[in-house]
XYZ file of C-alpha atoms in Angstrom:
554
model
C -1.981 21.631 35.999
C -4.935 20.832 38.220
C -5.408 19.231 41.598
C -7.412 16.011 41.659
C -9.039 14.143 44.492
C -10.178 10.548 44.609
C -12.989 9.344 46.798
C -12.892 6.105 48.721
C -14.385 4.447 45.689
C -11.799 6.040 43.376
C -14.338 8.204 41.628
C -12.502 10.738 39.520
C -13.398 14.354 40.337
C -11.350 17.151 38.748
C -13.492 20.086 39.851
C -14.328 19.352 43.493
C -11.289 21.289 44.652
C -12.476 24.690 43.362
C -12.324 26.174 46.850
C -8.650 25.285 47.201
C -7.300 25.806 43.753
C -5.664 29.059 42.693
C -3.980 28.166 39.429
C -5.233 24.627 38.909
C -2.266 22.575 40.062
C -2.344 18.862 39.382
C -0.075 16.751 41.558
C 1.568 13.871 39.702
C 1.017 10.547 41.490
C 3.529 9.999 44.288
C 3.937 6.397 43.195
C 5.749 7.564 40.079
C 9.151 5.857 39.728
C 10.483 9.174 38.417
C 10.499 10.456 41.980
C 12.555 7.516 43.225
C 15.669 8.064 41.173
C 15.157 4.862 39.183
C 15.057 6.551 35.781
C 17.664 8.186 33.579
C 17.805 10.298 30.444
C 21.088 11.063 28.692
C 22.324 12.479 25.399
C 25.767 12.121 23.842
C 27.093 13.565 20.618
C 29.866 11.232 19.492
C 29.411 11.855 15.784
C 29.126 14.935 13.607
C 25.516 15.934 13.209
C 24.184 13.164 15.450
C 23.010 12.811 19.037
C 22.588 9.444 20.729
C 19.704 9.481 23.182
C 19.149 6.854 25.824
C 16.556 6.681 28.575
C 14.741 4.335 30.879
C 11.568 4.811 32.875
C 10.655 1.669 34.820
C 6.891 1.712 34.777
C 4.849 0.324 37.628
C 4.321 -3.440 37.337
C 1.330 -4.271 35.163
C 0.049 -7.432 33.651
C 0.709 -7.526 29.927
C -2.265 -6.086 28.091
C -3.988 -4.992 31.301
C -5.939 -1.738 31.212
C -4.990 1.223 33.374
C -6.450 1.540 36.860
C -8.358 4.351 38.582
C -5.174 6.128 39.734
C -3.174 7.864 36.958
C -0.090 5.889 35.997
C 2.663 6.243 33.411
C 1.888 4.433 30.182
C 4.587 5.774 27.883
C 7.404 8.286 27.528
C 7.733 10.882 24.781
C 11.003 12.496 23.682
C 10.739 15.978 22.180
C 13.483 17.986 20.444
C 13.861 21.704 19.817
C 16.717 23.815 18.453
C 15.559 26.843 20.457
C 15.445 25.570 24.046
C 14.129 22.824 26.280
C 10.530 22.207 25.121
C 7.967 23.017 27.793
C 5.179 21.136 26.023
C 4.980 18.390 23.435
C 3.848 20.873 20.814
C 6.780 23.221 21.530
C 9.172 20.949 19.639
C 9.420 17.944 17.355
C 8.246 14.627 18.782
C 11.018 12.124 18.063
C 9.689 8.938 19.583
C 6.910 7.637 21.799
C 7.808 4.517 23.742
C 6.446 2.380 26.548
C 9.761 0.704 27.298
C 13.465 1.343 27.675
C 14.686 2.908 24.458
C 17.543 4.458 22.477
C 17.322 6.861 19.567
C 19.850 8.281 17.091
C 18.899 11.825 16.167
C 20.289 13.747 13.184
C 20.744 17.428 14.034
C 22.617 20.443 12.599
C 26.299 20.513 13.521
C 27.721 23.382 15.543
C 24.532 24.134 17.465
C 22.804 23.221 20.696
C 20.227 20.456 20.667
C 17.612 20.599 23.438
C 15.530 17.652 24.577
C 12.698 17.055 27.004
C 11.216 13.789 28.205
C 7.508 13.687 28.951
C 5.632 11.003 30.849
C 2.110 10.190 29.739
C -0.349 9.533 32.554
C -3.597 7.668 31.971
C -6.323 6.239 34.148
C -9.650 4.490 33.786
C -11.287 7.657 35.110
C -10.521 9.564 31.911
C -7.102 11.025 32.703
C -4.830 11.485 29.700
C -2.101 14.073 30.117
C 1.636 14.588 29.775
C 4.125 15.844 32.347
C 7.631 17.077 31.544
C 9.938 15.062 33.780
C 13.462 15.696 32.454
C 15.396 18.046 30.161
C 18.917 18.134 28.781
C 20.998 19.835 26.104
C 24.112 18.964 24.112
C 26.386 20.975 21.809
C 26.856 19.089 18.535
C 30.421 19.404 17.152
C 31.183 20.834 13.722
C 33.450 18.927 11.361
C 36.360 21.342 10.873
C 38.498 18.632 9.288
C 40.841 18.256 12.245
C 41.301 14.540 11.587
C 42.366 15.258 8.025
C 44.810 17.899 9.238
C 46.391 15.375 11.601
C 46.487 12.813 8.800
C 48.457 15.129 6.543
C 51.170 15.326 9.199
C 51.735 11.565 9.106
C 54.649 10.487 6.885
C 53.439 9.551 3.424
C 54.739 5.973 3.677
C 52.451 5.193 6.616
C 49.505 6.894 4.938
C 49.937 4.782 1.820
C 50.187 1.612 3.885
C 47.067 2.508 5.858
C 45.084 3.321 2.711
C 46.181 0.043 1.147
C 44.394 -1.937 3.844
C 41.555 0.561 4.277
C 38.022 0.464 2.911
C 35.505 2.991 1.699
C 32.920 1.620 4.130
C 33.188 3.840 7.181
C 30.785 5.682 9.502
C 29.980 9.364 9.129
C 31.670 9.977 12.480
C 35.015 9.711 10.703
C 34.380 13.129 9.165
C 36.368 14.366 6.185
C 38.658 11.720 4.685
C 41.675 11.627 2.409
C 41.267 12.030 -1.336
C 41.738 8.285 -1.764
C 38.498 7.679 0.074
C 40.024 4.717 1.911
C 39.953 4.591 5.702
C 42.346 2.291 7.522
C 42.994 1.603 11.216
C 45.481 4.466 11.581
C 43.016 6.994 10.183
C 40.287 5.620 12.426
C 42.541 6.050 15.447
C 43.328 9.649 14.464
C 39.621 10.351 14.065
C 39.167 9.840 17.803
C 41.609 12.663 18.527
C 40.328 14.756 15.628
C 36.755 14.544 16.826
C 37.731 15.801 20.288
C 39.678 18.649 18.668
C 36.588 19.599 16.652
C 34.448 19.389 19.778
C 36.761 21.820 21.570
C 36.878 24.179 18.601
C 33.073 24.113 18.377
C 32.873 25.086 22.046
C 35.334 27.959 21.488
C 33.447 29.198 18.427
C 30.174 29.053 20.326
C 31.671 30.940 23.265
C 32.641 33.835 20.996
C 29.000 34.371 20.019
C 27.358 33.102 23.179
C 25.779 36.470 23.951
C 23.768 36.409 20.736
C 20.170 35.681 21.847
C 19.556 33.679 18.669
C 22.171 31.052 19.581
C 22.773 31.503 23.313
C 22.295 28.501 25.560
C 19.204 28.837 27.734
C 21.281 29.499 30.883
C 23.086 32.376 29.144
C 19.781 33.486 27.658
C 18.396 34.008 31.159
C 21.491 36.037 32.089
C 21.040 38.198 28.982
C 17.401 38.789 29.893
C 18.450 39.953 33.356
C 21.056 42.304 31.882
C 18.450 43.778 29.539
C 16.042 44.412 32.412
C 13.549 41.758 31.292
C 11.766 40.165 34.224
C 10.914 36.963 32.330
C 13.109 33.877 32.184
C 13.092 30.834 29.934
C 11.248 28.801 32.579
C 8.522 31.447 32.671
C 8.007 31.871 28.980
C 9.957 29.231 27.112
C 13.296 29.814 25.447
C 11.855 30.312 21.955
C 9.660 33.227 22.980
C 12.304 34.726 25.257
C 14.604 34.811 22.223
C 11.912 36.697 20.323
C 11.561 39.202 23.155
C 15.307 39.800 23.240
C 15.413 40.082 19.465
C 12.680 42.742 19.481
C 13.823 44.531 22.623
C 15.511 47.375 20.717
C 12.422 48.196 18.704
C 10.259 47.824 21.792
C 12.392 50.181 23.864
C 12.469 52.806 21.099
C 8.676 52.824 20.935
C 7.942 52.181 24.594
C 4.685 53.728 25.718
C 3.040 53.454 22.308
C 0.473 51.041 20.948
C 3.074 49.705 18.500
C 5.348 48.793 21.421
C 2.526 46.848 23.059
C 1.990 44.939 19.827
C 5.714 44.158 19.470
C 5.942 42.841 23.004
C 2.622 41.004 22.877
C 3.567 39.214 19.664
C 6.929 38.161 21.088
C 5.365 36.778 24.267
C 2.287 35.118 22.803
C 3.648 33.944 19.472
C 0.469 35.178 17.789
C -0.756 38.421 16.272
C -1.791 41.260 18.589
C -4.129 44.175 17.954
C -4.281 47.232 20.206
C -7.254 49.568 19.906
C -5.944 52.947 21.019
C -9.456 54.386 21.304
C -10.948 51.727 23.561
C -7.771 50.393 25.171
C -8.801 46.865 24.222
C -5.960 44.418 23.488
C -6.699 41.304 21.465
C -4.287 38.372 21.516
C -4.851 36.067 18.556
C -4.337 32.339 18.680
C -1.071 30.977 17.305
C -2.824 28.405 15.153
C -6.403 28.121 13.916
C -7.881 25.180 12.031
C -10.819 26.831 10.296
C -12.455 23.516 9.309
C -15.284 23.345 11.810
C -15.602 19.566 11.568
C -12.129 18.407 10.536
C -12.726 14.720 11.219
C -14.961 13.992 8.242
C -16.541 17.285 7.213
C -20.042 16.339 8.332
C -22.386 19.120 7.275
C -19.661 21.328 5.801
C -18.780 19.466 2.614
C -20.561 19.913 -0.699
C -19.564 17.773 -3.674
C -20.485 17.300 -7.306
C -19.067 15.712 -10.463
C -16.253 17.829 -11.880
C -16.851 19.730 -15.090
C -14.952 19.049 -18.299
C -12.966 22.254 -18.017
C -11.965 21.421 -14.478
C -10.683 18.015 -15.562
C -9.040 18.918 -18.859
C -6.745 21.407 -17.146
C -4.012 20.907 -16.285
C -2.391 18.174 -18.340
C -2.165 15.194 -18.166
C -5.879 15.141 -17.412
C -8.102 14.419 -20.399
C -11.719 15.409 -20.955
C -14.211 12.970 -19.521
C -17.886 12.358 -20.313
C -20.263 12.512 -17.390
C -23.845 11.787 -16.656
C -26.199 14.682 -16.097
C -25.055 17.323 -13.630
C -27.715 16.187 -11.187
C -26.318 12.653 -11.117
C -25.268 11.192 -7.795
C -22.380 8.953 -6.818
C -21.588 6.661 -3.939
C -20.924 8.314 -0.604
C -20.583 5.917 2.299
C -19.612 7.999 5.301
C -16.432 9.606 4.098
C -15.518 6.829 1.684
C -15.690 7.674 -2.015
C -15.474 4.917 -4.582
C -15.624 5.483 -8.359
C -18.229 3.525 -10.299
C -19.248 1.499 -7.261
C -22.849 0.270 -6.972
C -25.072 3.298 -6.831
C -22.494 5.635 -8.324
C -23.053 7.539 -11.555
C -21.374 5.879 -14.487
C -18.309 7.786 -15.587
C -18.031 10.020 -12.514
C -14.342 9.665 -11.783
C -13.461 13.232 -10.830
C -15.241 14.981 -7.996
C -15.208 18.661 -7.018
C -15.421 19.164 -3.264
C -16.228 22.468 -1.565
C -15.682 23.229 2.122
C -18.287 25.602 3.443
C -16.158 26.523 6.483
C -14.790 29.984 5.609
C -11.246 31.052 6.309
C -10.650 34.760 6.929
C -7.721 36.234 5.053
C -6.095 39.486 4.011
C -4.554 40.351 0.671
C -1.143 38.719 0.419
C -2.008 35.791 2.685
C -1.585 32.156 1.700
C -4.346 29.660 2.311
C -2.845 26.337 3.390
C -4.932 23.189 3.053
C -4.083 19.542 3.693
C -5.831 16.221 4.321
C -4.149 13.888 6.809
C -6.299 10.740 6.567
C -3.536 8.939 4.686
C -6.079 7.092 2.521
C -6.092 8.105 -1.138
C -4.991 11.694 -0.481
C -2.745 11.658 -3.562
C -6.012 11.801 -5.532
C -6.328 15.494 -4.600
C -5.033 17.254 -7.712
C -5.429 20.962 -7.125
C -7.019 23.525 -4.848
C -8.622 26.869 -5.581
C -10.349 29.610 -3.613
C -13.754 31.165 -3.948
C -15.152 34.347 -2.476
C -17.814 33.451 0.084
C -19.697 36.733 -0.276
C -20.017 36.594 -4.073
C -19.697 32.812 -4.551
C -17.203 33.359 -7.368
C -13.728 32.072 -8.059
C -11.158 34.636 -6.965
C -9.516 36.936 -9.478
C -6.161 38.623 -9.277
C -5.480 42.096 -7.838
C -6.330 43.782 -11.140
C -9.714 42.095 -11.320
C -8.687 39.957 -14.289
C -9.312 36.212 -14.355
C -6.551 34.118 -12.882
C -4.208 32.496 -15.371
C -2.296 29.255 -15.463
C 1.489 29.013 -15.726
C 1.205 29.519 -19.506
C -0.701 32.781 -19.099
C -3.985 31.273 -20.317
C -6.993 32.848 -18.494
C -8.992 30.530 -16.287
C -12.770 30.520 -16.308
C -14.805 30.414 -13.106
C -14.787 26.641 -13.490
C -11.080 26.513 -14.263
C -8.284 25.152 -12.166
C -5.814 27.146 -10.102
C -2.422 25.544 -10.251
C 1.026 26.370 -11.508
C 3.217 29.412 -11.155
C 2.195 31.225 -7.983
C -1.193 29.557 -7.844
C -1.245 26.261 -5.960
C 1.907 24.448 -4.932
C 1.722 20.920 -3.550
C 4.381 20.249 -0.903
C 4.387 17.044 1.102
C 4.279 17.294 4.888
C 6.284 15.210 7.335
C 3.413 12.751 7.841
C 3.120 12.222 4.095
C 0.008 14.352 3.704
C -0.489 16.144 0.413
C -0.658 19.854 1.173
C -1.537 22.915 -0.896
C -0.697 26.607 -0.661
C -2.879 29.057 -2.574
C -2.017 32.782 -2.474
C -4.723 35.400 -1.951
C -4.089 37.763 -4.842
C -7.418 39.595 -4.795
C -7.145 43.087 -3.307
C -9.841 43.313 -0.648
C -10.782 46.789 0.616
C -11.577 45.623 4.164
C -9.349 44.163 6.844
C -10.601 40.612 6.462
C -12.387 38.653 3.756
C -14.033 35.236 3.949
C -12.857 32.793 1.297
C -13.573 29.122 0.843
C -11.692 26.156 -0.572
C -12.579 23.934 -3.507
C -10.496 20.993 -4.622
C -10.594 18.297 -7.274
C -10.338 14.578 -6.471
C -9.418 12.206 -9.290
C -10.706 8.876 -7.988
C -8.757 7.035 -10.673
C -5.698 7.694 -8.493
C -7.437 6.241 -5.436
C -8.206 2.605 -6.349
C -8.636 1.737 -2.692
C -10.926 4.663 -2.019
C -10.475 8.179 -0.722
C -11.161 9.270 2.850
C -11.839 12.927 3.462
C -10.772 13.030 7.072
C -8.515 15.068 9.384
C -8.573 18.237 7.300
C -6.414 21.246 8.141
C -7.101 24.756 6.866
C -4.790 27.529 8.114
C -3.460 30.950 7.167
C 0.186 31.112 6.085
C 1.237 27.866 7.743
C 1.752 24.266 6.675
C 2.083 22.003 9.673
C 0.897 18.828 11.353
C -2.797 18.187 11.821
C -4.619 19.230 14.973
C -8.133 19.779 16.202
C -9.657 20.894 19.470
C -9.525 17.369 20.886
C -5.756 16.978 20.417
C -4.068 16.338 23.767
C -0.389 16.614 22.857
C 0.069 20.126 24.097
C 0.536 21.324 27.636
C -1.533 19.854 30.445
C -2.635 22.988 32.296
C -6.357 22.784 32.735
C -8.534 25.718 31.742
C -12.263 25.751 31.079
C -12.450 21.987 31.220
C -9.525 21.398 28.844
C -6.287 19.637 29.708
C -4.516 20.686 26.530
C -3.265 23.809 24.807
C -5.413 22.701 21.860
C -9.080 23.473 22.254
C -12.308 24.136 20.416
C -13.380 27.757 20.073
C -16.972 26.599 20.635
C -18.709 23.253 20.573
C -16.595 20.243 19.657
C -16.657 19.334 15.954
C -18.762 22.321 15.045
C -16.336 25.221 15.537
C -12.785 26.174 14.536
C -9.972 24.623 16.568
C -7.397 26.902 18.195
C -3.960 26.498 19.739
C -1.693 28.668 21.882
C 1.538 27.227 23.236
C 1.652 26.884 27.037
C -1.729 28.588 27.074
C -2.335 29.241 30.752
C 1.222 30.203 31.697
C 1.360 32.608 28.754
C -1.874 34.253 29.801
C -0.429 34.945 33.227
C 2.756 36.396 31.770
C 0.811 38.612 29.369
C -1.222 40.069 32.215
C 1.840 40.628 34.385
C 4.131 42.033 31.694
C 1.952 43.571 29.014
C -0.413 45.448 31.309
C 1.504 45.919 34.544
C 4.891 46.795 33.022
C 4.524 47.803 29.377
C 1.536 50.145 29.590
C 2.438 53.618 30.932
C 1.472 53.920 34.604
C -1.079 56.661 34.038
C -2.721 54.616 31.250
C -2.866 51.244 33.005
C -6.559 51.528 34.012
C -7.499 52.267 30.398
C -6.055 49.102 28.851
C -7.207 45.538 29.189
C -6.742 42.232 27.378
C -10.205 41.380 26.118
C -9.346 38.096 24.385
C -6.447 35.644 24.674
C -7.262 33.169 21.927
C -9.074 35.215 19.319
C -9.598 33.872 15.795
C -8.285 36.196 13.065
C -11.155 37.656 11.113
C -13.895 35.949 13.088
């Protein structure tokens, strides 16, 4: 957070307070209705596997359609869910809904577990403010359907059961739970379901209580008590419940190796959520970013995209593609910004399939998976397959034995072949509908890191309305939602001019994007715990964290 001042003319100045600020605290506007007790946020589980959420945040009066003023004001609320603990940032959970008015939401969740929710208020102003503040949290234990209603039903005399089924229907809500073999639910069964649901709720609570000391399932309040018992100075409010669970899960291994470089790595990984490297010779500790988007200009690939007509071999494999006849290899085709259109004016006749190469390298190790997706939502189903090339040699990757890669039929692929099929390039679909690809790195590299690039084929015949190469995501071993360094839906602790946990590693739209959850708070915890407590006392001066958001391989 950061402290802001406003001059008499309401000029926004976020850095004037440098002489006062210690950790960059931003005070939320005192005019917020959240401070007046006028808002509410509640969750109720009255059905198996469902939570009913309801909230209201009465925003300050504004004329419909009016723009925000110079003083930050609430413009919307965001509800975030996590199965691990109350989310501390928007990116620490799943965003369920974003609303500017009173709202309700029915959320489907796993039965028999805790569901944690946080409500965030979005503040905006005409001076450039755009940040989110967590304003409320809650949790609810979702009952498991043990069949208690059905057990009660079986104790009703058969005559009454038959009569109830005779007037019952098979149209009933899921909250009824397990039903009789007839599949008919009448008024008597519905009445019993009220009692049966409460019985299941109580049994769920009892079952949870028996394993409540397990850090993987413990409620956050019990989790803090477990941390205290284990001699861990951090609490869920300090670090977030998800990472505190990791620390408790690794505590045995950490304690057995305490005082070693391996122990520092264990603890650092649990706290930061990213990889950690400890150089025993220099004492340098490197904390790697949790997520890295290696596409240096992910918006439209300006300056990092090379494209050409696809070759016959690239198109004819795999089926159902058929060979196509192209103009000369030097032919050009229409490129209007990021919009590709087959056979449009100025395009080469017959150029329907295009090979695209990203020149932004991604650094990998043997056994990694390269994950690539395009989130523009316009024609992305036209992406047919993805392959990797070695940046140093400019050749298509081969397998660990040095042999050419093969398709799922065992047929060798040439350097212009496609990489798809068994173990080569799977195509899952992400939550936002984006077409995503996972390509394993099967080449055995002798060094720690190797730079590889991505090539993919676009069949414009499957994009009649055009294809937009925009919002690209290129990560190691992770398929997730799109982000870049300008994304604001993280935390709102300012650092180096950023108000988000997402940031650019260098200049905007010309460098990889990086993300570390609750970035500034985590940095403070790492300094306090990793150096001051985990490093042996006599070695403390020799160790230092040299980087908090390092890019793997860079």
